[in-house]
Coordinates of C-alpha atoms and ligand atoms in Angstrom, one line a residue:
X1 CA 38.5 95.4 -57.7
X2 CA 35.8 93.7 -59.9
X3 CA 32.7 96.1 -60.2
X4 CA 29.9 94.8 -57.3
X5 CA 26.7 92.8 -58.9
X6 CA 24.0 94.4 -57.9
X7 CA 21.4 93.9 -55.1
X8 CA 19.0 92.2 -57.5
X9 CA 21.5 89.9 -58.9
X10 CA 22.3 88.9 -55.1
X11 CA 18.6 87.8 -54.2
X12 CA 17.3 84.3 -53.9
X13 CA 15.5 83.8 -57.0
X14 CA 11.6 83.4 -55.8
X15 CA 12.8 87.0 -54.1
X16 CA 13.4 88.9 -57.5
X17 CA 9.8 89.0 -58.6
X18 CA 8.1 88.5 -55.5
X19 CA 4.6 90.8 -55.1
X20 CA 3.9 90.9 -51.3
X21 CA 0.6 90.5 -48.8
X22 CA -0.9 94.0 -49.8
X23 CA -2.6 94.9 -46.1
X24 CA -5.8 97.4 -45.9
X25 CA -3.1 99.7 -44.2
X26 CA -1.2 99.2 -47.4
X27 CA -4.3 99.9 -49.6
X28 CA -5.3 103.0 -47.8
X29 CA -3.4 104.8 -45.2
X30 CA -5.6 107.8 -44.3
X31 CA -7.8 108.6 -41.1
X32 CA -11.2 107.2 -42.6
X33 CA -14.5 108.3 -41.1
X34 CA -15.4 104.7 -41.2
X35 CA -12.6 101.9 -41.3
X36 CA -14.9 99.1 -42.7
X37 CA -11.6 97.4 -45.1
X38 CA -10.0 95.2 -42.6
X39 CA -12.6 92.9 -40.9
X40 CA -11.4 94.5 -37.6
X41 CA -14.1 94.5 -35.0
X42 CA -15.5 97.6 -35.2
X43 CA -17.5 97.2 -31.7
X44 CA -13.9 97.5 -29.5
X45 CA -12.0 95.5 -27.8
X46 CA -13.2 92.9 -25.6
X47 CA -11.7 94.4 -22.7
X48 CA -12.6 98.2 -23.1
X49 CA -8.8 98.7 -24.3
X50 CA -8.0 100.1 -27.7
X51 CA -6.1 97.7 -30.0
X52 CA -8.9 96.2 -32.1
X53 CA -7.4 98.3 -35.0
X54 CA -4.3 96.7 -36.8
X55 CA -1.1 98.5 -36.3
X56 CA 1.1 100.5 -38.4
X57 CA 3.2 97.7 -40.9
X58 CA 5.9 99.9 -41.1
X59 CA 5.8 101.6 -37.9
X60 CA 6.6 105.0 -39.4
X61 CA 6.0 106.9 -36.3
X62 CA 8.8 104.6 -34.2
X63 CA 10.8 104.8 -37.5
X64 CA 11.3 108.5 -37.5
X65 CA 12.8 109.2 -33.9
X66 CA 14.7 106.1 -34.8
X67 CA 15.7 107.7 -37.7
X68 CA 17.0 110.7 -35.6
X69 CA 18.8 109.2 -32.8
X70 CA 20.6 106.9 -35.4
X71 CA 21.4 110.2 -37.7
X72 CA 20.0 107.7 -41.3
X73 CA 16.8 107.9 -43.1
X74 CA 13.7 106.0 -42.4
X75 CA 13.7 104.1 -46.0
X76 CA 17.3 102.8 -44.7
X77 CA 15.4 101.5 -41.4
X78 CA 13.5 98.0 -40.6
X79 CA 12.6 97.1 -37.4
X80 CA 11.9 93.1 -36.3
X81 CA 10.9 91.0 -34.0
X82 CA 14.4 90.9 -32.2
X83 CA 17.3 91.2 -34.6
X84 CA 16.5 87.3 -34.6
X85 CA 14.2 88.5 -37.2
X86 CA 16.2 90.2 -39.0
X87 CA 19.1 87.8 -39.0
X88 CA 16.3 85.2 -40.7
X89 CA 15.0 87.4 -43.1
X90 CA 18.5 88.2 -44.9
X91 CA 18.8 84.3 -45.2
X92 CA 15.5 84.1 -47.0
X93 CA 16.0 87.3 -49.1
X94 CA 19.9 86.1 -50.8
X95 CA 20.0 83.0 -50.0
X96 CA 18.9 80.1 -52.7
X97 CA 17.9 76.9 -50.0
X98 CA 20.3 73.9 -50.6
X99 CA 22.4 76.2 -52.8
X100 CA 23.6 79.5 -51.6
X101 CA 26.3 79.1 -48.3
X102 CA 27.1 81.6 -45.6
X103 CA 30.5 82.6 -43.7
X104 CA 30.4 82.5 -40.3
X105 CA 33.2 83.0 -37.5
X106 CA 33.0 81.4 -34.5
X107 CA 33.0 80.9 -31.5
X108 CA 30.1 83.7 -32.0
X109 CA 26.5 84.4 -32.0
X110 CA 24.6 81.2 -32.0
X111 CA 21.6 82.4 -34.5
X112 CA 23.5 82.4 -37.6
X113 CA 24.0 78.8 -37.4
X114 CA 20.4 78.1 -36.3
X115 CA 18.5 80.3 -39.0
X116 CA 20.8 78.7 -41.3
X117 CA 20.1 75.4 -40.5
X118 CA 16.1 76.5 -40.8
X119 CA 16.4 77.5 -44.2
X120 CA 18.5 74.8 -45.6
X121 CA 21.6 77.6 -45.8
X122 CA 25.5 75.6 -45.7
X123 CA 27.3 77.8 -43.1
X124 CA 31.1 77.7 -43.9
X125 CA 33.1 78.0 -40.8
X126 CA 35.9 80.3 -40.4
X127 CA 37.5 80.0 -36.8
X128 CA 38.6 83.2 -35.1
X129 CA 42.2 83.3 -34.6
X130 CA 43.4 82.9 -31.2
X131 CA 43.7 85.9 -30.1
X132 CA 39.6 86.5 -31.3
X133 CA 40.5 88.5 -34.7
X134 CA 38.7 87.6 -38.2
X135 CA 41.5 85.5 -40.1
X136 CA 40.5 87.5 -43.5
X137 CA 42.8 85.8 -45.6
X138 CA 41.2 82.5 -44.6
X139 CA 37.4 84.0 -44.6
X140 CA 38.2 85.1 -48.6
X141 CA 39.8 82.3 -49.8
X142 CA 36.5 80.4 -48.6
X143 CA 34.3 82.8 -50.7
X144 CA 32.7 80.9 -53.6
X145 CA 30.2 82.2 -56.7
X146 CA 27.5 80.6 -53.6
X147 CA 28.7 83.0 -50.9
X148 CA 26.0 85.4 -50.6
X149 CA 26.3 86.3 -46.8
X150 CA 29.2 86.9 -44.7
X151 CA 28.5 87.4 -40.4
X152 CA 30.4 89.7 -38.5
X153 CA 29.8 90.2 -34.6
X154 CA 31.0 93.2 -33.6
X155 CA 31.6 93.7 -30.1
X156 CA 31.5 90.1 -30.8
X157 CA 29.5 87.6 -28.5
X158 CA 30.7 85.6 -26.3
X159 CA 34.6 87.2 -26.8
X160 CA 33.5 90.4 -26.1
X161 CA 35.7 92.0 -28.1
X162 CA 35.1 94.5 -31.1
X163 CA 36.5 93.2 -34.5
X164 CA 39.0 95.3 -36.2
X165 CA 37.8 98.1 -38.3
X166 CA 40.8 97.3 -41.0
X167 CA 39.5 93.8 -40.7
X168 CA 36.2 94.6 -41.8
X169 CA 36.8 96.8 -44.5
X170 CA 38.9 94.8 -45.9
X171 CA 36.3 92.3 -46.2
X172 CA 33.5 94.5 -47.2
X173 CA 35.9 96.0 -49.9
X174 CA 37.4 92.4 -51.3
X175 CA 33.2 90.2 -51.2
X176 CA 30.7 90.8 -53.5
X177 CA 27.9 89.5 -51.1
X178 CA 25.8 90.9 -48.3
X179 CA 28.6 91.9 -45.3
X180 CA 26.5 92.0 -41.9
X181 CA 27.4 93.1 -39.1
X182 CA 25.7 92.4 -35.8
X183 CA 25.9 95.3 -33.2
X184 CA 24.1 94.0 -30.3
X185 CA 26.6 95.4 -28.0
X186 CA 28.0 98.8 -30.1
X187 CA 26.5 100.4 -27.0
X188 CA 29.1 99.4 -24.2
X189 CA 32.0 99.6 -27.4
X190 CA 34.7 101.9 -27.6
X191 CA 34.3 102.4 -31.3
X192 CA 31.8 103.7 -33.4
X193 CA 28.9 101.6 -35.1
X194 CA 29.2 101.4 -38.9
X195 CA 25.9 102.7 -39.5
X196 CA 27.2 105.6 -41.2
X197 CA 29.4 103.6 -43.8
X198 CA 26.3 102.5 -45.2
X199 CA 26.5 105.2 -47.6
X200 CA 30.2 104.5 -48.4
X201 CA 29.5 100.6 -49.0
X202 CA 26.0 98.9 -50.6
X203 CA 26.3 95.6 -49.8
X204 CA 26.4 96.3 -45.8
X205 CA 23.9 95.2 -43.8
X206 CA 24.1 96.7 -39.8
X207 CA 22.1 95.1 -37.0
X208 CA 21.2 96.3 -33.4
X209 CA 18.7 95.7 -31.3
X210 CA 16.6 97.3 -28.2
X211 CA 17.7 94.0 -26.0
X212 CA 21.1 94.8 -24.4
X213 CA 21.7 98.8 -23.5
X214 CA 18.2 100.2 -24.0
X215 CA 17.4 96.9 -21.4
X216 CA 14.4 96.2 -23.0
X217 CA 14.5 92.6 -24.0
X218 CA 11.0 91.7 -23.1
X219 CA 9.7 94.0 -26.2
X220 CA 11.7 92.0 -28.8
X221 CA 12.7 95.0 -30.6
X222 CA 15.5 94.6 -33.2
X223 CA 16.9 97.2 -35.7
X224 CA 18.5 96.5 -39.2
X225 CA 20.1 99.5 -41.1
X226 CA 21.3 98.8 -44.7
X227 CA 20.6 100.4 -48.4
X228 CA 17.3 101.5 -49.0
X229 CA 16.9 99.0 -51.6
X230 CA 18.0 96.3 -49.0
X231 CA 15.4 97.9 -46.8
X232 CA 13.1 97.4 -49.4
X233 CA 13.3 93.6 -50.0
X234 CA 13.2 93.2 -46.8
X235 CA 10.0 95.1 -46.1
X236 CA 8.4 93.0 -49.1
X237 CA 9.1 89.4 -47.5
X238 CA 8.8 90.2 -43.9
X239 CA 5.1 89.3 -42.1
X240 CA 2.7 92.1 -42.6
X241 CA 2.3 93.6 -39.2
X242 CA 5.7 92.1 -37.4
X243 CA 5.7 94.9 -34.9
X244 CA 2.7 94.6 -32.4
X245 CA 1.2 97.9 -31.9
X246 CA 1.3 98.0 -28.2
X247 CA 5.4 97.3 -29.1
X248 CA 5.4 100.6 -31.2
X249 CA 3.7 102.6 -28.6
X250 CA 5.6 101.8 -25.8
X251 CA 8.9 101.9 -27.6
X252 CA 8.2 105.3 -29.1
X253 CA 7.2 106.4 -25.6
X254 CA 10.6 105.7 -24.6
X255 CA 12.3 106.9 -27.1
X256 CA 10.6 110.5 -26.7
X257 CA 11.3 110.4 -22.9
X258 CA 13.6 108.2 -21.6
X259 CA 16.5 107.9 -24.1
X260 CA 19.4 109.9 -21.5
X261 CA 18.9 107.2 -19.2
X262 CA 20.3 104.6 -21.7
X263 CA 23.5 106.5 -21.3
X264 CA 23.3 106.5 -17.6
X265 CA 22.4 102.6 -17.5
X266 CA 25.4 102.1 -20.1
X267 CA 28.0 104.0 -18.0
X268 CA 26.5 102.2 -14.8
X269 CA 27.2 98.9 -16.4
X270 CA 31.0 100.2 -17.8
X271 CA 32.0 101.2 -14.0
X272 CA 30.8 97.6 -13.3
X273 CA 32.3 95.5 -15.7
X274 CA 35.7 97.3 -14.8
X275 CA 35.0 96.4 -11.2
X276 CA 34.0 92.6 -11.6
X277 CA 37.1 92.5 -14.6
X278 CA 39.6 93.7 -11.2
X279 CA 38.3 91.6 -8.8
X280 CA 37.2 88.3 -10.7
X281 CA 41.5 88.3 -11.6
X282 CA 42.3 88.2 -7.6
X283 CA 40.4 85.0 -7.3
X284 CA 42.9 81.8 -7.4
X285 CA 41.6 79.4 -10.4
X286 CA 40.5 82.4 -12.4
X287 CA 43.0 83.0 -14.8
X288 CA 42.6 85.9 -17.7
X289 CA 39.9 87.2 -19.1
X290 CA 39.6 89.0 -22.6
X291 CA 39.3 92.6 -22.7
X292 CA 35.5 93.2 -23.0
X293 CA 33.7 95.8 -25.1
X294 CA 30.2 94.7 -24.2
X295 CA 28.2 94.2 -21.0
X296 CA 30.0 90.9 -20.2
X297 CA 33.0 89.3 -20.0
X298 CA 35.0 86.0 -20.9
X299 CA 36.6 84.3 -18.3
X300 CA 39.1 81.6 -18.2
X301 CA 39.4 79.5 -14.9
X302 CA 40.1 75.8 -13.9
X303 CA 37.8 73.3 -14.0
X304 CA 35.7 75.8 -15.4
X305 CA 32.4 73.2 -16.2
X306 CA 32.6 72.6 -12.6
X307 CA 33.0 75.7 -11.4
X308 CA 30.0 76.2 -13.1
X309 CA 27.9 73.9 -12.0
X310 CA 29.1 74.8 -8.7
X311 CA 27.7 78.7 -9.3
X312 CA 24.1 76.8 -10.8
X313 CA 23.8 75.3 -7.2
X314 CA 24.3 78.3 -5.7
X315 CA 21.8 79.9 -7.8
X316 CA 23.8 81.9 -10.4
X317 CA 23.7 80.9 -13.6
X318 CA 26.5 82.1 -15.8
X319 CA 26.9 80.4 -19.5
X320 CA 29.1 77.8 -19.7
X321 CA 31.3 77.9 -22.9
X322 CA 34.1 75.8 -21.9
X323 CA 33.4 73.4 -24.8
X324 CA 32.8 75.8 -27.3
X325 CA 36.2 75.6 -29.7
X326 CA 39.2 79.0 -28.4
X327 CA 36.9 79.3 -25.2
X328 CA 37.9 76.3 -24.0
X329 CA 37.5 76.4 -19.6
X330 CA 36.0 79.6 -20.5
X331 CA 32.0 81.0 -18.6
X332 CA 30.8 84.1 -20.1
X333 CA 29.4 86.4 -17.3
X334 CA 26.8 88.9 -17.5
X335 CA 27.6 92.1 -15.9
X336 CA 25.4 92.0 -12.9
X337 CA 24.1 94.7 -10.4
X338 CA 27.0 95.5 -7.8
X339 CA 25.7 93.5 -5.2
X340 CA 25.1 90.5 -8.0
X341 CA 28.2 90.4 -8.8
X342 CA 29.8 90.5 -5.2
X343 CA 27.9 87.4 -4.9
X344 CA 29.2 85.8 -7.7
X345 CA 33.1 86.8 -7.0
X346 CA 32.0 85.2 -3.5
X347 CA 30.9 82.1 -4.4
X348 CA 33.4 81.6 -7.2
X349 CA 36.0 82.0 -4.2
X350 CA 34.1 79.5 -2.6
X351 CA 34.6 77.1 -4.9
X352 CA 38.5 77.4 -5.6
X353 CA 38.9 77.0 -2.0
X354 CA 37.3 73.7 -1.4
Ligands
PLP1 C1 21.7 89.4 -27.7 C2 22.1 89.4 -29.1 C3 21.3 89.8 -30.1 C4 19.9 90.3 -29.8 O1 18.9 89.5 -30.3 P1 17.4 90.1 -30.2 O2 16.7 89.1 -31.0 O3 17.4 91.5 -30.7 O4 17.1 90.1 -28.7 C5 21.7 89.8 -31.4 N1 23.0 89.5 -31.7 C6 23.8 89.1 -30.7 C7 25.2 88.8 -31.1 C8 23.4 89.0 -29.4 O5 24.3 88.6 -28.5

């Protein structure tokens, strides 16, 4: 194996030398008797309420419990606005517009594509074989001296399934670019998240985010783990205060109280999934369904656009990705409440026995 170029040498070239926004929180960090460095209004809030103060930039306090429940050090730790954030912020940190490319393996997560497409990134597309795996051979023979990103989806979405680990570290081992791997659902996995190969491997990047288990998608609260010198870079280009305060309070509130209950929600959900897996299998039209290790599953039925539409009348809405290439006559289906998802199975029988 070649020796790795360094971080540095991976970053878009503006990036290298880049001094960043330097906030009054950046400038001085200590409980003043007077705060008069900001242009905050110093009178209050309009509304009685406390948040005429600018928030941490690096929310150190939300950092550190995150820091504990994830077992890795706060400098290895940035937290965005989703992991839609983050997922636009590696583009802009490695990759050169209308130069650099990325690999991506669909059918997956839709933002890749997107946030490439917004910053003038080429995605190369490597298909997942047919049974969802990462064709590897394929995915390295496609790496060229412009490769700087690779995606990985891991449970991936909308297969559900968790990408081998052999897989990955083959890749990671064999590419001399950014590896990142997107753990939205780790939660509901079998397997364990890769967080704590970090160590073991520079150039991987590991996202999650507070959306799917933690059931708190209205916060947009994404997590990205890498190297703290990834970390770093990051930090430097991302928008000074990215976190809103109210966003740091409430999360760290959580966190300190409430973070057993994501277990309970999580092993809720498992018993469900099982159940609506069973049962959606006994309905005639439905034919198989991929073994799922996150809180839906992929379903393959006849006429499955129609059957769709039929569910949209009815008031469920499922997403239809029965023209997406391998999921062809396929609807990925959120795993519901129990009584959601009897009505679902209902309906769906509905509509194979018209
Ligand atoms: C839902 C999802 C996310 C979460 O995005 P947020 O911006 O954190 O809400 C990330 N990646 C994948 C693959 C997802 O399905």
């Amino acid at each position: 194996m070649n020796s790795k170029p360094s971080i540095t040498d991976l970053l878009r070239t503006n990036i290298k030398n880049i001094k960043p926004y330097s906030t009054a929180r950046d400038e001085y960090s200590g409980i003043a008797l007077v705060n008069l460095d900001a242009n905050e209004n110093s009178y209050g809030s309009i509304d009685g309420s406390n948040n005429h103060r600018y928030p941490d930039p690096y929310q150190s306090q939300l950092k550190q419990i995150i820091s504990e429940i994830k077992q890795i050090p706060q400098n290895q730790i940035f937290l965005g606005n989703g992991s839609d954030e983050g997922i636009d912020l590696l583009y802009t940190a490695f990759c050169n517009p209308g130069v650099d490319n990325a690999i991506i393996c669909p059918p997956t997560y839709g933002m890749y594509k997107v946030s490439a497409d917004t910053n003038d990134v080429q995605c190369i597309e490597v298909s997942l074989t047919q049974d969802f795996e990462l064709d590897v051979p394929a995915i390295l023979a496609y790496v060229n001296e412009n490769t700087k990103l690779i995606w990985l989806c891991s449970p991936n979405n909308p297969t559900g399934n968790l990408l081998k680990r052999e897989d990955i570290l083959t890749i990671l081992q064999n590419f001399n670019g950014i590896v990142v791997i997107d753990e939205a659902y780790i939660d509901f996995a079998s397997e364990k998240s890769w967080i704590s190969e970090i160590e073991l491997f520079p150039n991987l990047v590991v996202l999650q985010t507070f959306s799917k288990a933690w059931g708190l998608a209205n916060i947009r609260l994404g997590m990205m783990f890498a190297s703290a010198e990834i970390i770093a870079v990051i930090n430097k280009i991302k928008l000074p205060y990215n976190i809103s305060g109210l966003v740091q309070e409430y999360a760290l509130q959580i966190l300190t109280a409430h973070t057993s209950k994501k277990d309970e929600m999580v092993q809720e959900i498992l018993v469900e999934r099982a159940k609506l897996a069973k049962d959606i299998l006994l309905i005639p039209g439905v034919h198989s369904l991929y073994p799922s290790d996150a809180n839906f599953i992929l379903v393959t039925m006849d006429n499955a656009h129609e059957a769709y539409t039929y569910l949209v009348e009815k008031g469920i809405i499922v997403r239809d990705r029965s023209k997406i290439k391998l999921c062809e006559n396929s609807l990925r289906i959120t795993v519901g409440t129990a009584q959601e998802n009897k009505f679902l199975l209902t309906t769906l029988t509905q509509f194979y026995s018209l």
